Amino acid sequence: MGLALETLLDGAGNRVLVVTNDIPLGEAVEALLPNYGFDDEQITWLTGSELAAELAEDLVPEFD
């Protein structure tokens, strides 16, 4: 959570994607970062399997 917050506070990015299978941590990130003035749309939390599924959707086979 610290790196996500630092990224937003420093202006190094305007959105963060947090990938963790630690459900309490993911929920905490989504709940606490808006307390620092950031919009819910700037914070996305995915589990590893959710990220893998999203990556698979965007996969373009090399020889298609």
PDB file of C-alpha atoms in Angstrom:
ATOM      1  CA  MET A   1       0.000   0.000   0.000  1.00  0.00           C
ATOM      2  CA  GLY A   2       2.869   2.353   0.743  1.00  0.00           C
ATOM      3  CA  LEU A   3       4.250   2.255  -2.786  1.00  0.00           C
ATOM      4  CA  ALA A   4       0.795   2.846  -4.280  1.00  0.00           C
ATOM      5  CA  LEU A   5       0.259   5.856  -2.015  1.00  0.00           C
ATOM      6  CA  GLU A   6       3.741   7.215  -2.705  1.00  0.00           C
ATOM      7  CA  THR A   7       3.165   6.898  -6.463  1.00  0.00           C
ATOM      8  CA  LEU A   8      -0.031   8.934  -6.242  1.00  0.00           C
ATOM      9  CA  LEU A   9       1.321  11.517  -3.790  1.00  0.00           C
ATOM     10  CA  ASP A  10       4.503  12.131  -5.812  1.00  0.00           C
ATOM     11  CA  GLY A  11       2.521  12.503  -9.021  1.00  0.00           C
ATOM     12  CA  ALA A  12       4.554   9.693 -10.594  1.00  0.00           C
ATOM     13  CA  GLY A  13       1.249   8.233 -11.741  1.00  0.00           C
ATOM     14  CA  ASN A  14      -2.394   9.165 -11.599  1.00  0.00           C
ATOM     15  CA  ARG A  15      -3.681   5.583 -11.244  1.00  0.00           C
ATOM     16  CA  VAL A  16      -2.386   2.528  -9.412  1.00  0.00           C
ATOM     17  CA  LEU A  17      -3.004  -1.168  -9.861  1.00  0.00           C
ATOM     18  CA  VAL A  18      -2.363  -3.253  -6.760  1.00  0.00           C
ATOM     19  CA  VAL A  19      -2.013  -6.987  -7.358  1.00  0.00           C
ATOM     20  CA  THR A  20      -2.172  -9.164  -4.262  1.00  0.00           C
ATOM     21  CA  ASN A  21      -3.862 -12.349  -3.157  1.00  0.00           C
ATOM     22  CA  ASP A  22      -3.961 -10.947   0.379  1.00  0.00           C
ATOM     23  CA  ILE A  23      -7.666 -10.068   0.539  1.00  0.00           C
ATOM     24  CA  PRO A  24      -7.503  -7.924   3.705  1.00  0.00           C
ATOM     25  CA  LEU A  25      -4.629  -5.930   2.197  1.00  0.00           C
ATOM     26  CA  GLY A  26      -6.453  -5.390  -1.093  1.00  0.00           C
ATOM     27  CA  GLU A  27      -9.575  -4.251   0.712  1.00  0.00           C
ATOM     28  CA  ALA A  28      -7.507  -1.927   2.908  1.00  0.00           C
ATOM     29  CA  VAL A  29      -5.865  -0.322  -0.127  1.00  0.00           C
ATOM     30  CA  GLU A  30      -9.242   0.338  -1.728  1.00  0.00           C
ATOM     31  CA  ALA A  31     -10.655   1.711   1.523  1.00  0.00           C
ATOM     32  CA  LEU A  32      -7.720   3.797   2.777  1.00  0.00           C
ATOM     33  CA  LEU A  33      -6.239   5.485  -0.293  1.00  0.00           C
ATOM     34  CA  PRO A  34      -9.375   7.613  -0.874  1.00  0.00           C
ATOM     35  CA  ASN A  35      -8.762   9.045   2.621  1.00  0.00           C
ATOM     36  CA  TYR A  36      -5.749  10.797   1.086  1.00  0.00           C
ATOM     37  CA  GLY A  37      -7.928  12.570  -1.466  1.00  0.00           C
ATOM     38  CA  PHE A  38      -7.708  10.113  -4.323  1.00  0.00           C
ATOM     39  CA  ASP A  39     -10.710   8.999  -6.334  1.00  0.00           C
ATOM     40  CA  ASP A  40     -11.894   5.380  -6.308  1.00  0.00           C
ATOM     41  CA  GLU A  41     -11.254   5.328 -10.067  1.00  0.00           C
ATOM     42  CA  GLN A  42      -7.537   5.868  -9.436  1.00  0.00           C
ATOM     43  CA  ILE A  43      -7.174   2.650  -7.436  1.00  0.00           C
ATOM     44  CA  THR A  44      -7.660  -0.861  -8.755  1.00  0.00           C
ATOM     45  CA  TRP A  45      -7.072  -4.027  -6.769  1.00  0.00           C
ATOM     46  CA  LEU A  46      -6.814  -7.406  -8.471  1.00  0.00           C
ATOM     47  CA  THR A  47      -5.877 -10.845  -7.245  1.00  0.00           C
ATOM     48  CA  GLY A  48      -3.229 -12.699  -9.188  1.00  0.00           C
ATOM     49  CA  SER A  49      -5.814 -14.868 -10.930  1.00  0.00           C
ATOM     50  CA  GLU A  50      -7.861 -11.809 -11.931  1.00  0.00           C
ATOM     51  CA  LEU A  51      -4.757 -10.200 -13.425  1.00  0.00           C
ATOM     52  CA  ALA A  52      -3.896 -13.409 -15.284  1.00  0.00           C
ATOM     53  CA  ALA A  53      -7.404 -13.539 -16.747  1.00  0.00           C
ATOM     54  CA  GLU A  54      -7.156  -9.905 -17.909  1.00  0.00           C
ATOM     55  CA  LEU A  55      -3.778 -10.540 -19.485  1.00  0.00           C
ATOM     56  CA  ALA A  56      -5.127 -13.622 -21.261  1.00  0.00           C
ATOM     57  CA  GLU A  57      -7.968 -11.546 -22.752  1.00  0.00           C
ATOM     58  CA  ASP A  58      -5.449  -9.145 -24.293  1.00  0.00           C
ATOM     59  CA  LEU A  59      -3.049 -11.840 -25.501  1.00  0.00           C
ATOM     60  CA  VAL A  60      -2.438 -11.704 -29.216  1.00  0.00           C
ATOM     61  CA  PRO A  61      -0.858 -14.930 -30.438  1.00  0.00           C
ATOM     62  CA  GLU A  62       2.372 -14.208 -32.264  1.00  0.00           C
ATOM     63  CA  PHE A  63       1.449 -16.060 -35.439  1.00  0.00           C
ATOM     64  CA  ASP A  64      -2.246 -15.154 -35.848  1.00  0.00           C
TER      65      ASP A  64
END
